[in-house]
CSV table of C-alpha atoms in Angstrom, one decimal:
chain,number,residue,atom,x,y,z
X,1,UNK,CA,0.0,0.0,0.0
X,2,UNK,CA,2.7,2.4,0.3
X,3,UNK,CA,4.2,2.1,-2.7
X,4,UNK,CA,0.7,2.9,-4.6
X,5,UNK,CA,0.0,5.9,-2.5
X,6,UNK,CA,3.0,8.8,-3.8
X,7,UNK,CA,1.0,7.8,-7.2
X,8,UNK,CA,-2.5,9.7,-6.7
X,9,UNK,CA,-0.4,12.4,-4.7
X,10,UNK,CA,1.6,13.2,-8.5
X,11,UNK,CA,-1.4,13.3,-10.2
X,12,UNK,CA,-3.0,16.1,-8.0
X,13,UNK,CA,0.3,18.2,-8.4
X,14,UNK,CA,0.2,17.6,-12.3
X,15,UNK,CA,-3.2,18.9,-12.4
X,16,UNK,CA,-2.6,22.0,-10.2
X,17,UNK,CA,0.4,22.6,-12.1
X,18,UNK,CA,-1.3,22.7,-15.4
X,19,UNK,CA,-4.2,25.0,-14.2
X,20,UNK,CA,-1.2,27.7,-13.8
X,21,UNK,CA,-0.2,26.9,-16.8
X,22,UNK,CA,-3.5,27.9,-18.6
X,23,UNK,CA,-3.8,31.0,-16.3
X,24,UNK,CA,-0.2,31.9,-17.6
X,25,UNK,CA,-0.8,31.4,-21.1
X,26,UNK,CA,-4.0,33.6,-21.1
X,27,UNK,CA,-2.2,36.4,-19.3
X,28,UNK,CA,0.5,36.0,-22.3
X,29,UNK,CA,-2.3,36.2,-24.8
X,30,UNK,CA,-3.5,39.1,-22.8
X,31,UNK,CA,-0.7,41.0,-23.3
X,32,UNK,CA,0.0,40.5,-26.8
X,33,UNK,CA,-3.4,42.0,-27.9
X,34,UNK,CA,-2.1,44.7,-25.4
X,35,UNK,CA,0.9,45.1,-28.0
X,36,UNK,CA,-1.5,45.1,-31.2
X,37,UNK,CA,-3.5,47.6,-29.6
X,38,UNK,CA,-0.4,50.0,-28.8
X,39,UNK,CA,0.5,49.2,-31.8
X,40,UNK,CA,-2.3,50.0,-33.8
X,41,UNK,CA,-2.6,53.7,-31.9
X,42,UNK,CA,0.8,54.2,-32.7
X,43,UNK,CA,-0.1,53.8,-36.4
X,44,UNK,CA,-3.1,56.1,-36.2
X,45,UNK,CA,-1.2,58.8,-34.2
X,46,UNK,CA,1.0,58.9,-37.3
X,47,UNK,CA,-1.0,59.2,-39.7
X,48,UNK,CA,-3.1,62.2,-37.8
X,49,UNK,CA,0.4,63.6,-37.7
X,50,UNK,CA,1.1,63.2,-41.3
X,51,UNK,CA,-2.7,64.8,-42.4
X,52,UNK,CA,-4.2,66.0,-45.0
X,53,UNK,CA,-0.5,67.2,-46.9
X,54,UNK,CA,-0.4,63.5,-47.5
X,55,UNK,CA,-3.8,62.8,-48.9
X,56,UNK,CA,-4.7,64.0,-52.6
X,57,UNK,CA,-7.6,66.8,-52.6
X,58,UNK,CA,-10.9,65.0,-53.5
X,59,UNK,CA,-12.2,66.6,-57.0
X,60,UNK,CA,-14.9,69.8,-57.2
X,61,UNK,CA,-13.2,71.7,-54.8
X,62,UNK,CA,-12.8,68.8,-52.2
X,63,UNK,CA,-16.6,68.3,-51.9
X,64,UNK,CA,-17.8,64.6,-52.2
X,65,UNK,CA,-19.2,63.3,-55.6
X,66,UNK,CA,-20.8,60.3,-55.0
X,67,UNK,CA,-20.0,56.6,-55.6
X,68,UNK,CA,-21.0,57.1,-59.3
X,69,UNK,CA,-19.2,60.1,-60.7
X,70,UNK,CA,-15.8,58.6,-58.0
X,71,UNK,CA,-15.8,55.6,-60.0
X,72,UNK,CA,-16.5,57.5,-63.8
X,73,UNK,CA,-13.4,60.0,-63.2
X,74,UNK,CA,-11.0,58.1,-61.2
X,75,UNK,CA,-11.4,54.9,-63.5
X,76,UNK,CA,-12.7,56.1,-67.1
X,77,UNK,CA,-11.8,60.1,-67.7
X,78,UNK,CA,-8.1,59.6,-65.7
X,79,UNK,CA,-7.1,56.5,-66.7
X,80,UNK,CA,-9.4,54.6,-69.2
X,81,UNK,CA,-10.5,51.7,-68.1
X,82,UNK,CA,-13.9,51.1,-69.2
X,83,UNK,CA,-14.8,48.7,-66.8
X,84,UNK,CA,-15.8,50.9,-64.4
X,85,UNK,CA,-18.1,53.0,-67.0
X,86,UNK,CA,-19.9,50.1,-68.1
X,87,UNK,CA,-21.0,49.6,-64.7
X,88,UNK,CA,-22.7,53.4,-64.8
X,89,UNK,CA,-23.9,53.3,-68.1
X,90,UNK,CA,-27.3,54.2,-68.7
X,91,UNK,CA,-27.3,53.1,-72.4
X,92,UNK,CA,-24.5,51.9,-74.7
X,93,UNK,CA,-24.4,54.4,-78.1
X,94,UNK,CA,-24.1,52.1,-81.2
X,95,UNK,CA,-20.6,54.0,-81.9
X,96,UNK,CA,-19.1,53.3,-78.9
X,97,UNK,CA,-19.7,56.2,-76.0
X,98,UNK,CA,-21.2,55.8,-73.2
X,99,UNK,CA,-23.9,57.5,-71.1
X,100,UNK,CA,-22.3,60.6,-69.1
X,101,UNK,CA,-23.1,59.6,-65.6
X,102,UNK,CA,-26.4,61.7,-63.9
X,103,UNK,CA,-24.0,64.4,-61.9
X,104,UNK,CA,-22.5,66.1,-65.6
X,105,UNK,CA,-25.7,66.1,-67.7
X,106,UNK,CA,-27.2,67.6,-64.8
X,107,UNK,CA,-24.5,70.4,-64.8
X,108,UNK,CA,-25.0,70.3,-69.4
X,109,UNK,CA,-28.3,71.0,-69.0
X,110,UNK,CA,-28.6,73.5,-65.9
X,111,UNK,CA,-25.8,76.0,-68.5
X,112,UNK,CA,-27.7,75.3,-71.9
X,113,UNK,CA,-30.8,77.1,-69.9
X,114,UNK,CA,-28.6,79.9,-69.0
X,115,UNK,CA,-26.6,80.6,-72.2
X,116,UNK,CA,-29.0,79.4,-74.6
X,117,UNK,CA,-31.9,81.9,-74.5
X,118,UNK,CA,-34.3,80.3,-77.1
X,119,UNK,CA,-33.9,76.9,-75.4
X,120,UNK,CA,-35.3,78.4,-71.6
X,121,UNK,CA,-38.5,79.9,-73.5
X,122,UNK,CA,-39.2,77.2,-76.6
X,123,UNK,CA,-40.9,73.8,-76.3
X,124,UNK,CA,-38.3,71.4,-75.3
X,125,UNK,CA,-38.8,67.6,-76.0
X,126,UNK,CA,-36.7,64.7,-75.3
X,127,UNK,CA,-37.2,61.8,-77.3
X,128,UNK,CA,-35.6,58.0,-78.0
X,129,UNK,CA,-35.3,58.5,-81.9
X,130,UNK,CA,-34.7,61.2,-84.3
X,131,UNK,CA,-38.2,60.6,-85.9
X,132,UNK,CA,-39.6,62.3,-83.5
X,133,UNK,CA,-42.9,64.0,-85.1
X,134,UNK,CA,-45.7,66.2,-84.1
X,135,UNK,CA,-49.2,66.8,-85.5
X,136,UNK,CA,-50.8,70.5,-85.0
X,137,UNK,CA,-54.7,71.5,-86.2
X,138,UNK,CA,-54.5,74.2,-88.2
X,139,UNK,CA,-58.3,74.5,-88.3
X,140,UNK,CA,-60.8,74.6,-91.0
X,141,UNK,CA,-63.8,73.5,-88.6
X,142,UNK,CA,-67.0,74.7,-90.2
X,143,UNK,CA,-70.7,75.1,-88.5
X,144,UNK,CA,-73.6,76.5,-89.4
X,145,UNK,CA,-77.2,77.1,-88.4
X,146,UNK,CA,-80.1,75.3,-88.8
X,147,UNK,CA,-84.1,75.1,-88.4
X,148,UNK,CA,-85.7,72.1,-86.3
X,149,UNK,CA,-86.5,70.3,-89.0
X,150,UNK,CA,-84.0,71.5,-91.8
X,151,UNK,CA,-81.4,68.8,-93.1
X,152,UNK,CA,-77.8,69.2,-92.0
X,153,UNK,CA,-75.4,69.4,-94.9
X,154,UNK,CA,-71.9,68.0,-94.1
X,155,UNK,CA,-68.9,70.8,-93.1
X,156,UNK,CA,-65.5,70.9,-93.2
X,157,UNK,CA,-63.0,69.0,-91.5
X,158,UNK,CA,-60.6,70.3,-89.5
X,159,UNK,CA,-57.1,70.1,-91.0
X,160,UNK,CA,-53.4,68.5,-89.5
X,161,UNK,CA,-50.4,69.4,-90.5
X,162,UNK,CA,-46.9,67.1,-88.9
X,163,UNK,CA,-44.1,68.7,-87.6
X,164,UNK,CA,-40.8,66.8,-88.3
X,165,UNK,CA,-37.9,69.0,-86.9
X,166,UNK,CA,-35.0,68.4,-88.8
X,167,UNK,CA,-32.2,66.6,-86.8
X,168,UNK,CA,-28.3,67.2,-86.4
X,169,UNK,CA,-25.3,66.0,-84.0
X,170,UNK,CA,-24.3,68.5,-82.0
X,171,UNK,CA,-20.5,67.6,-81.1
X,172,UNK,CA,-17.6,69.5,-78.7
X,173,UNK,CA,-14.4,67.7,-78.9
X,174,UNK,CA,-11.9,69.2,-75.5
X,175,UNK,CA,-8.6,68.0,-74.6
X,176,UNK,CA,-6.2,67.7,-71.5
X,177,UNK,CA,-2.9,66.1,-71.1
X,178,UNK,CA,-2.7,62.9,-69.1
X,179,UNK,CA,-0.6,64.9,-66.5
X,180,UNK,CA,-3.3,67.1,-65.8
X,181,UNK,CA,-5.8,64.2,-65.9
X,182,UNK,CA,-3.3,62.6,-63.0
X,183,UNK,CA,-3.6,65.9,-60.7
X,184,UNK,CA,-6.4,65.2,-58.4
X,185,UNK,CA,-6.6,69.1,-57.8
X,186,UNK,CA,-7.5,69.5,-61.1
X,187,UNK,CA,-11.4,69.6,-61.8
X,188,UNK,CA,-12.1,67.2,-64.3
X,189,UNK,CA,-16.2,66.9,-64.0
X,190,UNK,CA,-16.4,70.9,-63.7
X,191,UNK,CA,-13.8,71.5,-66.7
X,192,UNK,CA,-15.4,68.7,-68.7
X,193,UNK,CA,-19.3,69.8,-68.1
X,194,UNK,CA,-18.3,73.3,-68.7
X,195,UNK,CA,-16.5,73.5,-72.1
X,196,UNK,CA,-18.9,71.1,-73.7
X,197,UNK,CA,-21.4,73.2,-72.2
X,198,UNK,CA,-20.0,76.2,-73.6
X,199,UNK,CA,-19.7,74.8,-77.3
X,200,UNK,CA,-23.2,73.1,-77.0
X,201,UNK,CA,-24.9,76.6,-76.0
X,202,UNK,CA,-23.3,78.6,-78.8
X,203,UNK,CA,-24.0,76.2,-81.2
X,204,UNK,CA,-27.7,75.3,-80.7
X,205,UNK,CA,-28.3,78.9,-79.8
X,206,UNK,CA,-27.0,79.7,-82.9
X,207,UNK,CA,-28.8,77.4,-85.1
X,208,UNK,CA,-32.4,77.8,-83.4
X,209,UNK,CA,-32.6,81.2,-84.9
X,210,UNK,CA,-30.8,81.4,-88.2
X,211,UNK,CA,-30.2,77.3,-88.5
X,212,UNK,CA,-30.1,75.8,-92.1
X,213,UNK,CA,-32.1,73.0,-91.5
X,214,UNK,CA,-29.6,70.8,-93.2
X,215,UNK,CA,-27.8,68.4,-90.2
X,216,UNK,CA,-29.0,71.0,-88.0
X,217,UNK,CA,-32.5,72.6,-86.3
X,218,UNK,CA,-34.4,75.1,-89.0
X,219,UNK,CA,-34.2,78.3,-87.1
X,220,UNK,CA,-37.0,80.4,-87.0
X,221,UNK,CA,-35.5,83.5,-88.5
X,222,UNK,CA,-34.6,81.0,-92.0
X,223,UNK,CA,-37.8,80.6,-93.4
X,224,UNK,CA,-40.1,83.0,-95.6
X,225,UNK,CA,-42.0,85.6,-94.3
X,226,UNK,CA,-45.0,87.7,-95.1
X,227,UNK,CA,-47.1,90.8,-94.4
X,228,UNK,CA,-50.6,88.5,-94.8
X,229,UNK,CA,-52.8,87.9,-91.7
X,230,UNK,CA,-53.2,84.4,-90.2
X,231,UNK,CA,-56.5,83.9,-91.8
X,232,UNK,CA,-54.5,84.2,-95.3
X,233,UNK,CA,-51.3,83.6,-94.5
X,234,UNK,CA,-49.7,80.0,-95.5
X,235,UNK,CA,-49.2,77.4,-92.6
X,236,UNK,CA,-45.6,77.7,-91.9
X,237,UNK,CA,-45.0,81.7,-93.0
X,238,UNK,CA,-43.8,84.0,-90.5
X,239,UNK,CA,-45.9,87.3,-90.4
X,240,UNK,CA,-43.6,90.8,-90.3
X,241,UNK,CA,-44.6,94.0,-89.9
X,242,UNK,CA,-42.5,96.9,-91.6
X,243,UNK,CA,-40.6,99.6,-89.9
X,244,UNK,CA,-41.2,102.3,-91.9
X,245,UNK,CA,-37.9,103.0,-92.9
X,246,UNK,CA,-35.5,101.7,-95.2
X,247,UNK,CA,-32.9,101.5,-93.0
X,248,UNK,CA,-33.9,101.6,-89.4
X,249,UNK,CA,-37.3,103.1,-87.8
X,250,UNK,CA,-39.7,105.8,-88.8
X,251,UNK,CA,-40.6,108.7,-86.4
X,252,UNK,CA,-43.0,106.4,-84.5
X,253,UNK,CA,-41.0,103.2,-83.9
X,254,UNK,CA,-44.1,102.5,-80.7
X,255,UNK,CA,-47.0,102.1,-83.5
X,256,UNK,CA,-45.1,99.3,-85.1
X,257,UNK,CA,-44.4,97.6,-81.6
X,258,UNK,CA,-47.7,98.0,-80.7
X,259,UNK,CA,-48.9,96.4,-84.1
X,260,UNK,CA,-46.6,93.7,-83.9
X,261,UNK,CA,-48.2,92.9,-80.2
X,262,UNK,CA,-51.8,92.7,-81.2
X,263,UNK,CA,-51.6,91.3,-84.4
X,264,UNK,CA,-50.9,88.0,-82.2
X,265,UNK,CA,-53.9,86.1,-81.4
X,266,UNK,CA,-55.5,87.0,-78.1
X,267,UNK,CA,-54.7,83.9,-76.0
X,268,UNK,CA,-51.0,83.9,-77.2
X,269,UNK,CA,-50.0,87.1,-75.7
X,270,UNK,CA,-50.1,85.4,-72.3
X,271,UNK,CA,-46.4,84.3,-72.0
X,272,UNK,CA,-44.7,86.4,-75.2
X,273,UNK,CA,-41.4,87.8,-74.8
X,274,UNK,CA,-38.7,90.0,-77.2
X,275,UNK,CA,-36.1,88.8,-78.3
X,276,UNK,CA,-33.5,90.8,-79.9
X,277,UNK,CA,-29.6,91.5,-79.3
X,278,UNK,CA,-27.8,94.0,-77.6
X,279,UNK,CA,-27.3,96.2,-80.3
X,280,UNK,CA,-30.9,96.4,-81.2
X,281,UNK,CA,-32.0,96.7,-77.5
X,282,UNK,CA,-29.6,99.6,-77.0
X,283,UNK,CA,-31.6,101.3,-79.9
X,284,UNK,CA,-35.5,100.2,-78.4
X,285,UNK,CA,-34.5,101.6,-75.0
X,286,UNK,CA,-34.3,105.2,-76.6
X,287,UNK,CA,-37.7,105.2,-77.5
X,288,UNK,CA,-40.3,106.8,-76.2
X,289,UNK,CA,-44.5,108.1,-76.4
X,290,UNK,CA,-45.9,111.0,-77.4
X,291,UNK,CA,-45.6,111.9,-74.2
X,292,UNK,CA,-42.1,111.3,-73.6
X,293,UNK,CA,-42.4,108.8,-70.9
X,294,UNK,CA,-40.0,105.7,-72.0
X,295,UNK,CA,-41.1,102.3,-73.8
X,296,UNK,CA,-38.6,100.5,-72.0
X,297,UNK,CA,-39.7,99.5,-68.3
X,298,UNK,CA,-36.4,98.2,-66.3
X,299,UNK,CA,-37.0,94.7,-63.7
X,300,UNK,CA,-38.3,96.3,-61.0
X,301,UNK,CA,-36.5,93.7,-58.6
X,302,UNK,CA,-33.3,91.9,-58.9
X,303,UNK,CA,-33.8,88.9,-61.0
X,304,UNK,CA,-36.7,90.2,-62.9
X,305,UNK,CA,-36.8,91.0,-66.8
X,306,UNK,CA,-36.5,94.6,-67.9
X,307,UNK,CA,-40.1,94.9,-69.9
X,308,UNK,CA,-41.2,96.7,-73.2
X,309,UNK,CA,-44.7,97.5,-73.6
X,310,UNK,CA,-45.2,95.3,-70.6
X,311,UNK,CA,-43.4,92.0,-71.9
X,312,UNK,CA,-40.6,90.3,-71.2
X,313,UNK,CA,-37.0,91.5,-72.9
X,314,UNK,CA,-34.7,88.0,-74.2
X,315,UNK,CA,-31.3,89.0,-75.4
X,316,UNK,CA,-30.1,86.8,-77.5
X,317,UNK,CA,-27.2,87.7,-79.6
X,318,UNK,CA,-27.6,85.6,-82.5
X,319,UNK,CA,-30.3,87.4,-83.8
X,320,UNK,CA,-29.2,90.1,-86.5
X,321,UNK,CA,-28.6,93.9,-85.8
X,322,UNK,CA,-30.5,96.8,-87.5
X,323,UNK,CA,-30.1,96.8,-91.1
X,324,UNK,CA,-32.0,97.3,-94.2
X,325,UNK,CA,-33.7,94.1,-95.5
X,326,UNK,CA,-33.3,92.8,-91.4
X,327,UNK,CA,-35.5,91.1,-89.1
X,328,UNK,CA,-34.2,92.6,-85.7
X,329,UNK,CA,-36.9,91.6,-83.3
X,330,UNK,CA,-39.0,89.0,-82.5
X,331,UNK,CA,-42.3,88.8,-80.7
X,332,UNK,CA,-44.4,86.0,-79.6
X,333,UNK,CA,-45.0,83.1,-77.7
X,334,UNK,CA,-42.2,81.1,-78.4
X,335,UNK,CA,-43.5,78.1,-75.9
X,336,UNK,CA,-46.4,77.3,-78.9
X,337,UNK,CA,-44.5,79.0,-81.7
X,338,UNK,CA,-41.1,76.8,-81.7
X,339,UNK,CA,-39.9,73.0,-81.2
X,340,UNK,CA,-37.1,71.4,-79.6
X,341,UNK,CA,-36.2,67.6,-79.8
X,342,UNK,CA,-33.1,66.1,-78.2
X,343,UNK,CA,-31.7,62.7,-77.5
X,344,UNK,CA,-32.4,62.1,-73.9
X,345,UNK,CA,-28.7,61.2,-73.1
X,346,UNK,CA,-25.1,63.0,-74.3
X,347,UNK,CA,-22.9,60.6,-74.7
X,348,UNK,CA,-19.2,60.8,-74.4
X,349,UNK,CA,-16.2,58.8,-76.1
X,350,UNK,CA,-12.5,59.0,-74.5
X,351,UNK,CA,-9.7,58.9,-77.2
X,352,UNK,CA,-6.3,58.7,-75.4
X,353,UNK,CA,-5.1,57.4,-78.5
X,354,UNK,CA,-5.5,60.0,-81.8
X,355,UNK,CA,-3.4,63.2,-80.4
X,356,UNK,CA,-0.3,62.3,-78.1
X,357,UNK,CA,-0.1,63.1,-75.0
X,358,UNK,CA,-4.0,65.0,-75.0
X,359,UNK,CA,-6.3,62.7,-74.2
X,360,UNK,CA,-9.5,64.2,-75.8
X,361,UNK,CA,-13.2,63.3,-74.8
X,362,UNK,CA,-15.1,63.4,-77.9
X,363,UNK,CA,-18.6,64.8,-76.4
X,364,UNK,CA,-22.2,64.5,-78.6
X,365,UNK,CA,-25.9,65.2,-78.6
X,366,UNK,CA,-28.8,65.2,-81.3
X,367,UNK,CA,-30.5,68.0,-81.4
X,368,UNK,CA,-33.2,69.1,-83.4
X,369,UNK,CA,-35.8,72.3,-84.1
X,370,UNK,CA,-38.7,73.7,-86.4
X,371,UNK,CA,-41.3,76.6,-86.1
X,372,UNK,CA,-44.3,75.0,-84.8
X,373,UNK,CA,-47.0,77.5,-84.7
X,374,UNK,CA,-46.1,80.2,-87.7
X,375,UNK,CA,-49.3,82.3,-86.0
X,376,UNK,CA,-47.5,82.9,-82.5
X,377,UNK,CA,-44.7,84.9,-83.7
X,378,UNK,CA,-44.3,88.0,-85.1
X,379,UNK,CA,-41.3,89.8,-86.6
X,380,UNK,CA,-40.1,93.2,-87.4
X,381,UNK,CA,-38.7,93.4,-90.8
X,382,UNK,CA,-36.6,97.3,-91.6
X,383,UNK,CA,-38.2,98.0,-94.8
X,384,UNK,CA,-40.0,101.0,-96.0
């Protein structure tokens, strides 16, 4: 019996042994997340220390741009890959480009408005296709009166005609170096939205009042004109009324505005504007009654339109200066008078490939227009 008892006795000790063992090991493990965890502040009080000099300036001015337009520049516009744009793509064009993410056409179509003064006052569409078309009655009704019992004879039918603006690509083709495209501090979204806005607005402005027609919107200003009522005028004829002077205005320049406002149909006055250029306006603002007061009626607050005979003044440069032969001003409602169709998306191709070292972004957009309502607007034509 002796000789079996020292054997339980071990056994105890080994067990009380190991439980120090266990209490040791977890004190080690203790310790060592200690270390992690001093070593990970250690790491973060570095890196406050090293700040924002370190760390590129995010683009626009530093402010955030969203998950969308952070993936577009940083992996399509700086350095090409397409993988990235695919992903934001509203719509693949058949040529290529790709859908400009929601954050630029936003900025396109917020400067077309303020350049582009035809655009803010016409009827804009945006359609799918180019044949885009539009039917307008141009009337021809008939009625009559009758007895009780007297047989009614058939009348006229009202008439349609289709408005089909006439379509063209409206293109702006910038270009930076890839080292600029590498600064972060460089603006890419603001310098890309802004000079495609730029060449957009003084193109379509442009053509929606002296366009061709031909690969580009019919402006108003292009097709014939005449000094016939509506009643007898052709569907699609512009009426003017004459200045009186060969050259520039007769001694009462305020009868032909006045004309010009009233031969326009009753319920399309609400809404008319002018629209004329600088030059011209510099001219109307000089006139004034036969009682010497002034024609031209500044805004009255900031923001407000300066008025002439108690509408709206648009300056819009394209339109031509005083001459003989000239159609200076325009009045009417141009909301019912003129049509424009666009392509819902611009769509935009990167070429880092065709003119070493620029990397050019080859921008376009469809655009077309058309007088739609030849009764609601009126022009004044310098002739004798």
């Amino acid at each position: 019996m002796n000789s079996e008892t020292p054997a339980p006795i071990e056994t105890k000790n080994d067990a009380f042994d190991a439980s120090f063992d266990i209490v040791a090991r977890q004190d080690a493990q203790d310790e060592a997340l200690a270390t992690i965890r001093t070593d990970i502040e250690d790491v973060k009080g570095r890196l406050d220390k090293v700040g924002r000099a370190a760390i590129r300036p995010l683009l626009a001015g530093g402010a955030p741009t969203g998950a969308e337009m952070k993936g577009f520049v940083d992996g399509y516009l700086r350095h090409g890959r397409e993988s990235e744009l695919k992903s934001l793509s509203q719509s693949v064009a058949a040529d290529g480009g790709y859908a400009v993410p929601r954050e630029i056409d936003e900025v396109l179509a917020k400067r077309l408005a303020e350049i582009s003064p035809i655009r803010s006052i016409a009827s804009v569409v945006r359609t799918g296709t180019s044949g885009f078309r539009r039917l307008i009655s141009i009337g021809g009704t008939a009625s009559g009166w009758v007895s009780e019992t007297a047989a009614r004879p058939e009348t006229a039918s009202p008439k349609l005609a289709e408005i089909a603006p006439p379509w063209g690509e409206l293109y702006a083709n910038p270009s930076a170096t890839q080292a600029m495209l590498d600064d972060a501090a460089f603006d890419v979204a603001e310098w890309l939205a802004g000079e495609i806005a730029t060449e957009f607005a003084r193109a379509e402005g442009a053509a929606f009042i002296n366009g061709s027609g031909t690969s580009q919107p019919k402006g108003f200003l292009t097709g014939a004109t005449s000094t016939a009522g509506d009643a007898a005028r052709t569907f699609g004829t512009l009426q003017h009324i004459g200045s009186g002077a060969a050259a520039g205005f007769d001694t009462s320049p305020e009868a032909k505005l006045i004309d010009m406002i009233f031969a326009l149909k009753a319920p399309l006055r609400q809404g008319s504007v002018w629209v004329m250029n600088s030059t011209t306006m510099a001219t109307v603002r000089k006139f004034k009654s036969a009682d010497g007061a002034f024609l031209w009626q500044p805004g009255i607050a900031e923001g407000q339109p300066n008025r002439l005979l108690g509408y709206p003044v648009i300056e819009a440069e394209d339109m031509p200066d005083v001459a003989a032969g000239a159609l200076p001003i325009a009045f009417g409602n141009f909301q019912a008078g003129y049509l424009i169709a666009e392509r819902r998306e611009t769509t935009i191709l990167r070429d880092p490939y065709s003119n070493k070292p620029y990397v050019q972004f080859y921008a376009t957009k469809r655009v077309g227009g058309q007088l739609l309502d030849s009764d609601a607007i009126k022009l004044l034509k310098i002739t004798a």
